[in-house]
Amino acid sequence: MKQTRQMLILLMETKRAIHLDPDGAAAHLSQAIALLTADSQSEPSQRKITGGLAPWQVARVDDFIDQHLDQCIRTTELAWLLSLSPSHFSRLFKQTMGMTPLMYVAARRVKAAGQYMLCSSSSLSEIALSHGFCDQSHFCRVFRRETGLSPQTWRKLHCVTPSRRRATGKLDSIQQYSVEVDHC
């Protein structure tokens, strides 16, 4: 309640000062944003999530997915890995990860394929098959759903060529992303 009142006061002060004192209005908005940020960061700690998968179970599932990325991964296999029924596993997995197991596997495949695209000139169809997608079309659909871009567009935006490194002379965000690549 106190934070809501503070927020209201800051926003009213911003409204009054916006035309006469833009710097003052900006300061009020910065305070309001800081108040909202502090409130949103403290909120998750107040709500304790009960149930779900234990960290060791999530780690085991992640390891299995990483080792079998190029193969078909079924929810039943993941459930069997933890000695749970598929329906119980799916419910706990979604509670823990915020998405279904199949969506999670697809996201992991897209991430791995993206990292591979940064250091490889392989064709999209080769990348699709090596990362467990049925074909290039399936890969492109899932990749666009996950990233908002087609794989080819994403590759052009994120790949760092030697000439581009020399032209900038500094480490930009794209290069920082490529430094994280383990496959190169």
PDB file of C-alpha atoms in Angstrom:
ATOM      1  CA  MET A   1       0.000   0.000   0.000  1.00  0.00           C
ATOM      2  CA  LYS A   2       2.830   2.380   0.904  1.00  0.00           C
ATOM      3  CA  GLN A   3       4.617   1.681  -2.393  1.00  0.00           C
ATOM      4  CA  THR A   4       1.423   2.279  -4.364  1.00  0.00           C
ATOM      5  CA  ARG A   5       1.030   5.672  -2.683  1.00  0.00           C
ATOM      6  CA  GLN A   6       4.679   6.550  -3.390  1.00  0.00           C
ATOM      7  CA  MET A   7       4.234   5.527  -7.005  1.00  0.00           C
ATOM      8  CA  LEU A   8       1.117   7.676  -7.351  1.00  0.00           C
ATOM      9  CA  ILE A   9       2.899  10.696  -5.886  1.00  0.00           C
ATOM     10  CA  LEU A  10       5.893  10.243  -8.196  1.00  0.00           C
ATOM     11  CA  LEU A  11       3.674   9.942 -11.263  1.00  0.00           C
ATOM     12  CA  MET A  12       1.641  13.032 -10.296  1.00  0.00           C
ATOM     13  CA  GLU A  13       4.868  15.019  -9.785  1.00  0.00           C
ATOM     14  CA  THR A  14       6.092  13.818 -13.164  1.00  0.00           C
ATOM     15  CA  LYS A  15       2.874  14.951 -14.834  1.00  0.00           C
ATOM     16  CA  ARG A  16       3.185  18.433 -13.300  1.00  0.00           C
ATOM     17  CA  ALA A  17       6.858  18.833 -14.142  1.00  0.00           C
ATOM     18  CA  ILE A  18       6.931  17.316 -17.620  1.00  0.00           C
ATOM     19  CA  HIS A  19       6.538  20.604 -19.541  1.00  0.00           C
ATOM     20  CA  LEU A  20       8.171  23.039 -17.092  1.00  0.00           C
ATOM     21  CA  ASP A  21      11.051  20.924 -15.786  1.00  0.00           C
ATOM     22  CA  PRO A  22      11.867  17.939 -18.030  1.00  0.00           C
ATOM     23  CA  ASP A  23      14.931  17.031 -15.948  1.00  0.00           C
ATOM     24  CA  GLY A  24      12.846  16.955 -12.776  1.00  0.00           C
ATOM     25  CA  ALA A  25      10.220  14.843 -14.520  1.00  0.00           C
ATOM     26  CA  ALA A  26      12.905  12.431 -15.664  1.00  0.00           C
ATOM     27  CA  ALA A  27      14.180  12.159 -12.087  1.00  0.00           C
ATOM     28  CA  HIS A  28      10.655  11.387 -10.838  1.00  0.00           C
ATOM     29  CA  LEU A  29      10.240   8.711 -13.514  1.00  0.00           C
ATOM     30  CA  SER A  30      13.596   7.175 -12.599  1.00  0.00           C
ATOM     31  CA  GLN A  31      12.479   6.942  -8.975  1.00  0.00           C
ATOM     32  CA  ALA A  32       9.187   5.353 -10.014  1.00  0.00           C
ATOM     33  CA  ILE A  33      11.002   2.813 -12.183  1.00  0.00           C
ATOM     34  CA  ALA A  34      13.392   1.997  -9.322  1.00  0.00           C
ATOM     35  CA  LEU A  35      10.406   1.510  -7.025  1.00  0.00           C
ATOM     36  CA  LEU A  36       8.724  -0.820  -9.512  1.00  0.00           C
ATOM     37  CA  THR A  37      11.957  -2.732 -10.096  1.00  0.00           C
ATOM     38  CA  ALA A  38      12.523  -3.243  -6.375  1.00  0.00           C
ATOM     39  CA  ASP A  39       8.903  -4.351  -5.978  1.00  0.00           C
ATOM     40  CA  SER A  40       9.057  -6.846  -8.851  1.00  0.00           C
ATOM     41  CA  GLN A  41      12.348  -8.328  -7.640  1.00  0.00           C
ATOM     42  CA  SER A  42      11.086  -8.861  -4.107  1.00  0.00           C
ATOM     43  CA  GLU A  43       7.806 -10.406  -5.255  1.00  0.00           C
ATOM     44  CA  PRO A  44       9.131 -13.841  -6.315  1.00  0.00           C
ATOM     45  CA  SER A  45      10.887 -14.341  -2.998  1.00  0.00           C
ATOM     46  CA  GLN A  46       7.619 -13.718  -1.169  1.00  0.00           C
ATOM     47  CA  ARG A  47       5.866 -16.465  -3.128  1.00  0.00           C
ATOM     48  CA  LYS A  48       7.536 -19.730  -2.291  1.00  0.00           C
ATOM     49  CA  ILE A  49       7.020 -22.306  -5.002  1.00  0.00           C
ATOM     50  CA  THR A  50       6.253 -25.684  -3.546  1.00  0.00           C
ATOM     51  CA  GLY A  51       6.431 -28.918  -5.444  1.00  0.00           C
ATOM     52  CA  GLY A  52       7.907 -29.287  -8.865  1.00  0.00           C
ATOM     53  CA  LEU A  53      11.079 -31.080  -9.809  1.00  0.00           C
ATOM     54  CA  ALA A  54      14.157 -31.039  -7.602  1.00  0.00           C
ATOM     55  CA  PRO A  55      17.300 -29.395  -9.005  1.00  0.00           C
ATOM     56  CA  TRP A  56      18.988 -32.784  -9.429  1.00  0.00           C
ATOM     57  CA  GLN A  57      16.002 -33.983 -11.472  1.00  0.00           C
ATOM     58  CA  VAL A  58      16.181 -30.933 -13.742  1.00  0.00           C
ATOM     59  CA  ALA A  59      19.927 -31.504 -14.162  1.00  0.00           C
ATOM     60  CA  ARG A  60      19.359 -35.150 -15.085  1.00  0.00           C
ATOM     61  CA  VAL A  61      16.715 -34.184 -17.669  1.00  0.00           C
ATOM     62  CA  ASP A  62      19.010 -31.479 -19.109  1.00  0.00           C
ATOM     63  CA  ASP A  63      21.897 -33.937 -19.409  1.00  0.00           C
ATOM     64  CA  PHE A  64      19.665 -36.472 -21.157  1.00  0.00           C
ATOM     65  CA  ILE A  65      18.368 -33.839 -23.584  1.00  0.00           C
ATOM     66  CA  ASP A  66      21.882 -32.607 -24.369  1.00  0.00           C
ATOM     67  CA  GLN A  67      23.123 -36.159 -25.024  1.00  0.00           C
ATOM     68  CA  HIS A  68      20.157 -37.063 -27.254  1.00  0.00           C
ATOM     69  CA  LEU A  69      19.535 -33.746 -29.022  1.00  0.00           C
ATOM     70  CA  ASP A  70      19.856 -35.332 -32.451  1.00  0.00           C
ATOM     71  CA  GLN A  71      17.257 -38.008 -31.667  1.00  0.00           C
ATOM     72  CA  CYS A  72      13.543 -38.089 -31.014  1.00  0.00           C
ATOM     73  CA  ILE A  73      12.956 -37.286 -27.329  1.00  0.00           C
ATOM     74  CA  ARG A  74       9.577 -38.270 -25.933  1.00  0.00           C
ATOM     75  CA  THR A  75       8.001 -37.148 -22.690  1.00  0.00           C
ATOM     76  CA  THR A  76       7.667 -40.791 -21.673  1.00  0.00           C
ATOM     77  CA  GLU A  77      11.451 -41.188 -21.881  1.00  0.00           C
ATOM     78  CA  LEU A  78      12.033 -38.139 -19.707  1.00  0.00           C
ATOM     79  CA  ALA A  79       9.460 -39.371 -17.174  1.00  0.00           C
ATOM     80  CA  TRP A  80      11.024 -42.842 -17.127  1.00  0.00           C
ATOM     81  CA  LEU A  81      14.402 -41.214 -16.457  1.00  0.00           C
ATOM     82  CA  LEU A  82      13.022 -39.911 -13.137  1.00  0.00           C
ATOM     83  CA  SER A  83      10.797 -42.929 -12.411  1.00  0.00           C
ATOM     84  CA  LEU A  84       7.607 -40.865 -12.742  1.00  0.00           C
ATOM     85  CA  SER A  85       4.459 -41.387 -14.752  1.00  0.00           C
ATOM     86  CA  PRO A  86       4.314 -39.240 -17.902  1.00  0.00           C
ATOM     87  CA  SER A  87       1.338 -37.209 -16.675  1.00  0.00           C
ATOM     88  CA  HIS A  88       2.859 -36.579 -13.236  1.00  0.00           C
ATOM     89  CA  PHE A  89       6.222 -35.708 -14.799  1.00  0.00           C
ATOM     90  CA  SER A  90       4.580 -33.305 -17.275  1.00  0.00           C
ATOM     91  CA  ARG A  91       2.701 -31.528 -14.503  1.00  0.00           C
ATOM     92  CA  LEU A  92       5.793 -31.185 -12.300  1.00  0.00           C
ATOM     93  CA  PHE A  93       7.956 -30.159 -15.251  1.00  0.00           C
ATOM     94  CA  LYS A  94       5.576 -27.402 -16.316  1.00  0.00           C
ATOM     95  CA  GLN A  95       5.300 -26.213 -12.715  1.00  0.00           C
ATOM     96  CA  THR A  96       9.091 -26.027 -12.450  1.00  0.00           C
ATOM     97  CA  MET A  97      10.098 -24.789 -15.900  1.00  0.00           C
ATOM     98  CA  GLY A  98       7.013 -22.834 -16.959  1.00  0.00           C
ATOM     99  CA  MET A  99       6.591 -24.787 -20.204  1.00  0.00           C
ATOM    100  CA  THR A 100       5.798 -28.278 -21.374  1.00  0.00           C
ATOM    101  CA  PRO A 101       8.633 -30.786 -21.782  1.00  0.00           C
ATOM    102  CA  LEU A 102       8.292 -30.799 -25.571  1.00  0.00           C
ATOM    103  CA  MET A 103       8.472 -26.998 -25.745  1.00  0.00           C
ATOM    104  CA  TYR A 104      11.546 -27.115 -23.515  1.00  0.00           C
ATOM    105  CA  VAL A 105      13.246 -29.696 -25.740  1.00  0.00           C
ATOM    106  CA  ALA A 106      12.484 -27.557 -28.806  1.00  0.00           C
ATOM    107  CA  ALA A 107      13.928 -24.479 -27.101  1.00  0.00           C
ATOM    108  CA  ARG A 108      17.094 -26.398 -26.169  1.00  0.00           C
ATOM    109  CA  ARG A 109      17.436 -27.622 -29.753  1.00  0.00           C
ATOM    110  CA  VAL A 110      17.041 -24.097 -31.117  1.00  0.00           C
ATOM    111  CA  LYS A 111      19.641 -22.777 -28.673  1.00  0.00           C
ATOM    112  CA  ALA A 112      22.121 -25.510 -29.605  1.00  0.00           C
ATOM    113  CA  ALA A 113      21.465 -25.004 -33.315  1.00  0.00           C
ATOM    114  CA  GLY A 114      21.971 -21.255 -32.918  1.00  0.00           C
ATOM    115  CA  GLN A 115      25.312 -21.775 -31.181  1.00  0.00           C
ATOM    116  CA  TYR A 116      26.340 -24.209 -33.902  1.00  0.00           C
ATOM    117  CA  MET A 117      25.332 -21.743 -36.646  1.00  0.00           C
ATOM    118  CA  LEU A 118      27.703 -19.158 -35.165  1.00  0.00           C
ATOM    119  CA  CYS A 119      30.773 -21.260 -35.840  1.00  0.00           C
ATOM    120  CA  SER A 120      29.736 -23.368 -38.810  1.00  0.00           C
ATOM    121  CA  SER A 121      28.959 -22.765 -42.432  1.00  0.00           C
ATOM    122  CA  SER A 122      26.836 -25.933 -42.644  1.00  0.00           C
ATOM    123  CA  SER A 123      23.570 -25.698 -44.513  1.00  0.00           C
ATOM    124  CA  LEU A 124      20.357 -25.218 -42.582  1.00  0.00           C
ATOM    125  CA  SER A 125      19.159 -28.681 -43.592  1.00  0.00           C
ATOM    126  CA  GLU A 126      22.326 -30.263 -42.145  1.00  0.00           C
ATOM    127  CA  ILE A 127      21.946 -28.255 -38.945  1.00  0.00           C
ATOM    128  CA  ALA A 128      18.285 -29.206 -38.708  1.00  0.00           C
ATOM    129  CA  LEU A 129      18.982 -32.924 -38.983  1.00  0.00           C
ATOM    130  CA  SER A 130      21.945 -32.848 -36.604  1.00  0.00           C
ATOM    131  CA  HIS A 131      19.851 -31.118 -33.925  1.00  0.00           C
ATOM    132  CA  GLY A 132      16.842 -33.450 -33.972  1.00  0.00           C
ATOM    133  CA  PHE A 133      14.468 -31.648 -36.326  1.00  0.00           C
ATOM    134  CA  CYS A 134      12.543 -33.628 -38.933  1.00  0.00           C
ATOM    135  CA  ASP A 135      13.670 -31.424 -41.801  1.00  0.00           C
ATOM    136  CA  GLN A 136      14.665 -27.851 -42.637  1.00  0.00           C
ATOM    137  CA  SER A 137      11.052 -26.673 -42.783  1.00  0.00           C
ATOM    138  CA  HIS A 138      10.340 -27.959 -39.271  1.00  0.00           C
ATOM    139  CA  PHE A 139      13.568 -26.349 -38.046  1.00  0.00           C
ATOM    140  CA  CYS A 140      12.652 -22.998 -39.604  1.00  0.00           C
ATOM    141  CA  ARG A 141       9.142 -23.042 -38.076  1.00  0.00           C
ATOM    142  CA  VAL A 142      10.369 -23.856 -34.583  1.00  0.00           C
ATOM    143  CA  PHE A 143      13.328 -21.466 -34.827  1.00  0.00           C
ATOM    144  CA  ARG A 144      11.060 -18.586 -35.885  1.00  0.00           C
ATOM    145  CA  ARG A 145       8.624 -19.393 -33.063  1.00  0.00           C
ATOM    146  CA  GLU A 146      11.448 -19.330 -30.502  1.00  0.00           C
ATOM    147  CA  THR A 147      13.470 -16.351 -31.767  1.00  0.00           C
ATOM    148  CA  GLY A 148      11.112 -14.336 -33.936  1.00  0.00           C
ATOM    149  CA  LEU A 149      13.526 -14.607 -36.870  1.00  0.00           C
ATOM    150  CA  SER A 150      14.212 -17.129 -39.590  1.00  0.00           C
ATOM    151  CA  PRO A 151      17.425 -19.114 -39.074  1.00  0.00           C
ATOM    152  CA  GLN A 152      19.075 -17.494 -42.088  1.00  0.00           C
ATOM    153  CA  THR A 153      18.253 -13.960 -40.891  1.00  0.00           C
ATOM    154  CA  TRP A 154      19.366 -14.815 -37.366  1.00  0.00           C
ATOM    155  CA  ARG A 155      22.632 -16.226 -38.707  1.00  0.00           C
ATOM    156  CA  LYS A 156      23.331 -13.075 -40.729  1.00  0.00           C
ATOM    157  CA  LEU A 157      22.671 -10.884 -37.688  1.00  0.00           C
ATOM    158  CA  HIS A 158      24.725 -12.896 -35.209  1.00  0.00           C
ATOM    159  CA  CYS A 159      27.665 -14.328 -37.115  1.00  0.00           C
ATOM    160  CA  VAL A 160      30.845 -12.337 -36.739  1.00  0.00           C
ATOM    161  CA  THR A 161      33.124 -12.389 -39.719  1.00  0.00           C
ATOM    162  CA  PRO A 162      36.811 -11.478 -39.408  1.00  0.00           C
ATOM    163  CA  SER A 163      36.272  -8.339 -41.545  1.00  0.00           C
ATOM    164  CA  ARG A 164      33.470  -7.231 -39.207  1.00  0.00           C
ATOM    165  CA  ARG A 165      35.767  -7.665 -36.176  1.00  0.00           C
ATOM    166  CA  ARG A 166      38.450  -5.509 -37.796  1.00  0.00           C
ATOM    167  CA  ALA A 167      35.922  -2.861 -38.836  1.00  0.00           C
ATOM    168  CA  THR A 168      34.561  -2.319 -35.327  1.00  0.00           C
ATOM    169  CA  GLY A 169      37.831  -2.766 -33.496  1.00  0.00           C
ATOM    170  CA  LYS A 170      35.995  -3.637 -30.306  1.00  0.00           C
ATOM    171  CA  LEU A 171      33.963  -6.426 -28.794  1.00  0.00           C
ATOM    172  CA  ASP A 172      30.279  -5.781 -29.507  1.00  0.00           C
ATOM    173  CA  SER A 173      27.282  -7.714 -28.211  1.00  0.00           C
ATOM    174  CA  ILE A 174      27.316 -10.088 -31.174  1.00  0.00           C
ATOM    175  CA  GLN A 175      30.939 -11.004 -30.526  1.00  0.00           C
ATOM    176  CA  GLN A 176      30.220 -11.436 -26.834  1.00  0.00           C
ATOM    177  CA  TYR A 177      27.492 -13.896 -27.777  1.00  0.00           C
ATOM    178  CA  SER A 178      29.866 -15.785 -30.038  1.00  0.00           C
ATOM    179  CA  VAL A 179      32.450 -16.036 -27.245  1.00  0.00           C
ATOM    180  CA  GLU A 180      29.948 -18.166 -25.310  1.00  0.00           C
ATOM    181  CA  VAL A 181      29.921 -20.791 -28.068  1.00  0.00           C
ATOM    182  CA  ASP A 182      31.382 -24.082 -26.863  1.00  0.00           C
ATOM    183  CA  HIS A 183      31.292 -25.917 -30.197  1.00  0.00           C
ATOM    184  CA  CYS A 184      33.933 -23.857 -32.058  1.00  0.00           C
TER     185      CYS A 184
END
